[in-house]
Short mmCIF file of C-alpha atoms in Angstrom, two decimals:
data_model
loop_
_atom_site.label_atom_id
_atom_site.label_comp_id
_atom_site.label_asym_id
_atom_site.label_seq_id
_atom_site.Cartn_x
_atom_site.Cartn_y
_atom_site.Cartn_z
CA MET A 1 76.50 -22.35 -53.17
CA THR A 2 74.25 -25.12 -52.00
CA MET A 3 73.54 -26.87 -48.73
CA SER A 4 73.72 -30.60 -48.15
CA GLU A 5 70.36 -32.39 -48.18
CA SER A 6 70.70 -33.25 -44.47
CA THR A 7 71.29 -29.62 -43.54
CA GLN A 8 68.41 -28.45 -45.73
CA ALA A 9 66.11 -30.87 -43.93
CA THR A 10 67.30 -29.57 -40.55
CA VAL A 11 66.64 -25.98 -41.61
CA ARG A 12 63.11 -26.80 -42.71
CA ASN A 13 62.31 -28.47 -39.39
CA ASP A 14 63.95 -25.89 -37.13
CA LYS A 15 63.97 -22.13 -36.68
CA PRO A 16 64.50 -20.14 -39.90
CA VAL A 17 67.75 -18.26 -40.49
CA ILE A 18 68.40 -14.51 -40.54
CA VAL A 19 71.74 -13.18 -41.82
CA ILE A 20 72.73 -9.76 -40.47
CA LYS A 21 75.32 -7.61 -42.20
CA LEU A 22 76.81 -5.19 -39.68
CA GLY A 23 78.76 -2.27 -41.09
CA GLY A 24 82.12 -1.42 -39.56
CA SER A 25 80.96 2.10 -38.72
CA MET A 26 78.00 0.76 -36.71
CA ILE A 27 79.81 -1.49 -34.25
CA ASP A 28 80.07 1.14 -31.50
CA ARG A 29 76.70 2.71 -32.26
CA LEU A 30 74.27 -0.14 -31.61
CA THR A 31 71.75 1.00 -29.01
CA GLU A 32 70.05 -0.74 -26.10
CA GLU A 33 66.81 -0.59 -28.12
CA PHE A 34 68.53 -2.47 -30.93
CA TYR A 35 69.89 -5.18 -28.63
CA GLU A 36 66.57 -5.58 -26.82
CA SER A 37 64.74 -6.22 -30.09
CA PHE A 38 67.61 -8.45 -31.26
CA HIS A 39 67.05 -10.70 -28.24
CA GLY A 40 63.45 -10.98 -29.42
CA LEU A 41 64.61 -12.13 -32.86
CA LEU A 42 66.83 -14.82 -31.34
CA LYS A 43 63.76 -16.46 -29.78
CA HIS A 44 62.31 -17.15 -33.22
CA TYR A 45 65.30 -17.27 -35.59
CA HIS A 46 68.80 -18.62 -35.92
CA CYS A 47 70.94 -15.52 -36.53
CA LEU A 48 74.44 -14.98 -37.81
CA ILE A 49 76.40 -11.78 -38.33
CA VAL A 50 78.74 -10.85 -41.18
CA HIS A 51 80.70 -7.70 -40.39
CA GLY A 52 82.70 -5.09 -42.22
CA GLY A 53 85.54 -2.99 -40.90
CA GLY A 54 86.32 -0.35 -43.50
CA PRO A 55 86.85 2.61 -41.13
CA ALA A 56 89.19 0.62 -38.87
CA ILE A 57 91.15 -0.67 -41.88
CA THR A 58 91.52 2.84 -43.29
CA ALA A 59 92.65 4.18 -39.89
CA LEU A 60 95.33 1.52 -39.43
CA LEU A 61 96.58 1.92 -43.00
CA GLY A 62 96.94 5.63 -42.29
CA ARG A 63 98.89 5.05 -39.09
CA MET A 64 101.20 2.71 -41.00
CA ASP A 65 101.60 5.21 -43.85
CA ILE A 66 100.11 2.76 -46.35
CA GLU A 67 98.03 4.53 -48.98
CA GLY A 68 94.64 2.92 -49.57
CA GLU A 69 93.36 2.59 -53.13
CA PHE A 70 89.88 1.88 -54.45
CA HIS A 71 88.75 0.63 -57.87
CA GLU A 72 85.05 0.85 -58.77
CA GLY A 73 84.07 1.04 -55.09
CA LEU A 74 86.13 -1.96 -53.96
CA ARG A 75 89.29 -1.66 -51.87
CA LYS A 76 92.40 -2.60 -53.85
CA THR A 77 94.18 -5.15 -51.69
CA THR A 78 97.93 -5.49 -52.12
CA LYS A 79 99.98 -8.04 -50.19
CA GLU A 80 100.83 -5.32 -47.67
CA THR A 81 97.23 -4.16 -47.39
CA LEU A 82 96.00 -7.74 -46.99
CA GLU A 83 98.08 -8.15 -43.83
CA VAL A 84 96.33 -5.10 -42.35
CA VAL A 85 92.90 -6.30 -43.50
CA GLU A 86 93.46 -9.69 -41.84
CA MET A 87 94.58 -8.05 -38.58
CA VAL A 88 91.60 -5.71 -38.48
CA LEU A 89 88.79 -7.97 -39.69
CA GLY A 90 89.92 -11.27 -38.20
CA GLY A 91 91.34 -9.74 -35.03
CA LYS A 92 90.26 -6.34 -33.76
CA VAL A 93 86.77 -5.94 -35.25
CA ASN A 94 85.65 -9.55 -34.85
CA ALA A 95 86.75 -9.54 -31.20
CA GLN A 96 85.08 -6.17 -30.65
CA ILE A 97 81.73 -7.51 -31.87
CA THR A 98 81.91 -10.79 -29.96
CA SER A 99 82.81 -8.91 -26.76
CA ALA A 100 79.84 -6.57 -27.23
CA LEU A 101 77.51 -9.55 -27.72
CA VAL A 102 78.84 -11.29 -24.60
CA ARG A 103 78.03 -8.14 -22.60
CA GLN A 104 74.46 -8.51 -23.90
CA ASN A 105 74.28 -12.13 -22.64
CA ILE A 106 74.51 -13.53 -26.17
CA LEU A 107 76.87 -16.43 -26.95
CA PRO A 108 78.90 -15.52 -30.07
CA VAL A 109 81.58 -17.51 -31.84
CA GLY A 110 84.03 -15.51 -33.95
CA LEU A 111 84.90 -17.04 -37.31
CA LYS A 112 87.12 -15.99 -40.20
CA GLY A 113 85.78 -16.97 -43.59
CA CYS A 114 89.25 -18.16 -44.57
CA ASP A 115 89.30 -20.76 -41.77
CA ALA A 116 88.13 -24.35 -42.30
CA SER A 117 87.16 -23.46 -45.90
CA LEU A 118 84.14 -21.58 -44.58
CA LEU A 119 84.19 -19.25 -47.60
CA THR A 120 85.82 -20.61 -50.73
CA ALA A 121 86.54 -17.71 -53.07
CA SER A 122 87.90 -16.76 -56.47
CA TYR A 123 89.60 -13.53 -57.52
CA VAL A 124 87.34 -10.71 -58.70
CA ASN A 125 89.99 -9.06 -60.87
CA GLN A 126 93.50 -9.75 -59.64
CA GLN A 127 95.12 -7.28 -62.00
CA ASP A 128 93.02 -4.27 -60.91
CA LEU A 129 92.05 -5.25 -57.35
CA GLY A 130 94.79 -7.56 -56.12
CA PHE A 131 93.75 -9.95 -53.36
CA VAL A 132 90.02 -9.26 -53.52
CA GLY A 133 87.71 -12.25 -53.79
CA GLN A 134 84.13 -13.26 -54.43
CA VAL A 135 82.37 -16.15 -52.71
CA GLU A 136 82.11 -19.36 -54.71
CA GLU A 137 81.05 -21.77 -51.96
CA VAL A 138 79.90 -21.58 -48.34
CA LYS A 139 80.47 -24.37 -45.82
CA THR A 140 76.94 -24.11 -44.49
CA ASP A 141 77.18 -27.14 -42.19
CA LEU A 142 79.80 -25.35 -40.06
CA LEU A 143 77.59 -22.30 -39.61
CA TYR A 144 74.46 -24.27 -38.93
CA ASN A 145 76.16 -26.59 -36.43
CA CYS A 146 77.27 -23.52 -34.46
CA MET A 147 73.71 -22.19 -34.40
CA GLN A 148 72.27 -25.58 -33.46
CA ALA A 149 74.65 -25.61 -30.48
CA GLY A 150 73.29 -22.25 -29.32
CA TYR A 151 76.03 -19.98 -30.64
CA LEU A 152 75.73 -16.92 -32.86
CA PRO A 153 78.39 -17.02 -35.62
CA VAL A 154 80.19 -13.71 -36.24
CA VAL A 155 81.93 -13.98 -39.61
CA ALA A 156 84.84 -11.86 -40.82
CA PRO A 157 84.61 -11.56 -44.64
CA LEU A 158 87.89 -13.22 -45.59
CA GLY A 159 87.96 -16.11 -48.04
CA LYS A 160 90.38 -18.74 -49.21
CA THR A 161 91.03 -19.56 -52.87
CA GLU A 162 91.44 -23.14 -54.09
CA ASN A 163 95.23 -22.74 -53.94
CA GLY A 164 95.09 -21.55 -50.32
CA GLN A 165 95.46 -17.79 -50.78
CA THR A 166 93.54 -15.59 -48.34
CA VAL A 167 91.49 -12.85 -50.04
CA ASN A 168 89.50 -9.84 -48.86
CA ILE A 169 85.76 -10.06 -49.64
CA ASN A 170 83.35 -7.12 -49.64
CA ALA A 171 81.20 -7.64 -46.54
CA ASP A 172 77.92 -6.76 -48.28
CA LEU A 173 78.60 -9.34 -50.98
CA ALA A 174 79.74 -11.95 -48.45
CA ALA A 175 76.54 -11.51 -46.43
CA ALA A 176 74.41 -11.84 -49.56
CA ALA A 177 76.25 -15.01 -50.62
CA ILE A 178 75.92 -16.58 -47.16
CA ALA A 179 72.22 -15.70 -46.98
CA LYS A 180 71.56 -17.32 -50.34
CA ALA A 181 73.58 -20.43 -49.49
CA MET A 182 71.91 -20.82 -46.09
CA GLN A 183 68.45 -20.38 -47.63
CA ALA A 184 67.92 -17.60 -45.10
CA GLU A 185 64.44 -16.20 -44.61
CA LYS A 186 65.76 -12.66 -44.28
CA LEU A 187 68.93 -10.66 -44.85
CA LEU A 188 69.29 -7.49 -42.77
CA PHE A 189 71.70 -4.68 -43.62
CA VAL A 190 72.25 -2.77 -40.35
CA THR A 191 73.19 0.81 -41.22
CA ASP A 192 73.27 4.34 -39.78
CA VAL A 193 70.02 5.26 -41.56
CA PRO A 194 66.46 4.04 -40.82
CA GLY A 195 66.03 2.68 -44.36
CA ILE A 196 65.86 3.94 -47.92
CA ILE A 197 64.70 7.55 -47.74
CA SER A 198 62.81 9.40 -50.47
CA GLU A 199 61.42 12.92 -49.97
CA ASP A 200 62.30 12.77 -46.25
CA GLU A 201 60.22 9.64 -45.70
CA VAL A 202 61.40 6.08 -45.12
CA ILE A 203 60.19 3.80 -47.89
CA LYS A 204 58.58 0.87 -46.06
CA GLU A 205 58.54 -1.56 -48.98
CA THR A 206 59.99 -1.51 -52.46
CA SER A 207 61.09 -3.71 -55.35
CA PRO A 208 64.23 -4.01 -57.49
CA GLU A 209 62.49 -2.15 -60.32
CA GLU A 210 61.61 0.78 -58.06
CA ILE A 211 65.15 0.83 -56.64
CA GLU A 212 66.67 1.11 -60.12
CA SER A 213 64.39 4.09 -60.73
CA LEU A 214 65.41 5.68 -57.41
CA ILE A 215 69.10 5.24 -58.27
CA SER A 216 68.72 6.76 -61.72
CA GLY A 217 66.71 9.63 -60.20
CA GLY A 218 69.39 10.36 -57.61
CA CYS A 219 67.28 9.44 -54.56
CA ILE A 220 69.66 6.59 -53.74
CA TYR A 221 73.31 7.59 -53.94
CA GLY A 222 76.78 7.14 -52.46
CA GLY A 223 77.39 4.23 -50.11
CA MET A 224 73.74 3.16 -50.17
CA ILE A 225 74.02 2.08 -53.84
CA PRO A 226 76.27 -0.97 -53.25
CA LYS A 227 74.10 -1.98 -50.29
CA VAL A 228 70.87 -2.04 -52.27
CA GLN A 229 72.64 -3.70 -55.21
CA SER A 230 73.91 -6.44 -52.88
CA ALA A 231 70.41 -6.74 -51.46
CA MET A 232 68.89 -7.16 -54.90
CA ALA A 233 71.55 -9.70 -55.92
CA ALA A 234 70.68 -11.81 -52.87
CA LEU A 235 66.98 -12.10 -53.73
CA SER A 236 65.97 -15.54 -54.93
CA GLU A 237 63.28 -18.20 -54.63
CA HIS A 238 64.49 -18.94 -51.10
CA LEU A 239 65.39 -15.40 -49.99
CA GLN A 240 62.40 -13.28 -50.93
CA GLU A 241 63.02 -10.23 -48.80
CA VAL A 242 65.95 -8.11 -47.67
CA MET A 243 65.71 -5.35 -45.06
CA ILE A 244 67.73 -2.16 -44.65
CA VAL A 245 67.45 -1.18 -40.99
CA SER A 246 69.01 1.16 -38.43
CA GLY A 247 71.35 -0.01 -35.69
CA GLU A 248 70.44 3.05 -33.65
CA ASP A 249 66.83 2.03 -33.04
CA ALA A 250 64.69 -1.01 -32.28
CA LEU A 251 64.39 -3.53 -35.09
CA ILE A 252 60.71 -4.20 -34.49
CA GLN A 253 57.69 -1.94 -34.12
CA GLY A 254 54.47 -3.69 -33.23
CA ASP A 255 54.28 -6.83 -35.33
CA ARG A 256 56.56 -5.70 -38.17
CA MET A 257 60.21 -4.97 -38.68
CA LYS A 258 61.21 -1.34 -39.07
CA GLY A 259 63.21 -0.10 -42.03
CA THR A 260 62.84 -0.71 -45.75
CA LYS A 261 61.79 -4.11 -47.06
CA ILE A 262 63.00 -5.06 -50.54
CA ARG A 263 60.85 -7.86 -51.91
CA ALA A 264 61.64 -10.21 -54.76
CA THR A 265 59.61 -9.89 -57.93
CA VAL A 266 58.52 -12.82 -60.08
CA LYS A 267 61.81 -12.61 -62.00
CA GLU A 268 64.02 -12.90 -58.89
CA ARG A 269 61.91 -15.72 -57.44
CA ALA A 270 62.42 -17.76 -60.58
CA GLU A 271 66.22 -17.39 -60.56
#
């Protein structure tokens, strides 16, 4: 997942990039404080959003009497389920987010990762998971050209394999892959919690080593585990910090971002 030399040069000479992963459960819960601080970010950064849609997918599967299955935390995607996933992610949820942004005087452009080879993917484990993919390549020029033109890309995490099959991609993993490919300065996971919490306090800054200790000690559990694991996987020489923030509050307090900052260690920076 690399960028062309021309695009890399443009990135270096222009505003840095922030990738924002917006959970499906947060779409209707973003506050005025969040949007106000988001406008502030847009003055200094190129931003793009990668969104999930799990709750909406589960709800529609239920209404259609299609039983959802999960394997090791990932949704098993059959041919029948894939049709629902495409409808929800590429249609309902993507349109819902772009409409909300328009109401906030932001210019979004909705994109499906399976269009124009934006996200080239391979199967994770076709036997156990069906049509579930992982990102192999990102068409970064398409995303950056949108941002250069003044638009905010809103990406539905669907990919296309080399033989043209659409696959469902975990939104956390898609956001991490796009952030790494775009050489983003920051990756933000917008959640319903103010950050990683230990002993009733938000941890302001941590490292992958400390996170592993918090997981083994039970302080990080449930749905937060895949988020922090995706965050750690995204850390690299180019992406040296990932934030877990709340969508129900302002992103910025004073001169710093709120939430939990996960910083790369020497090991991640070298990879």
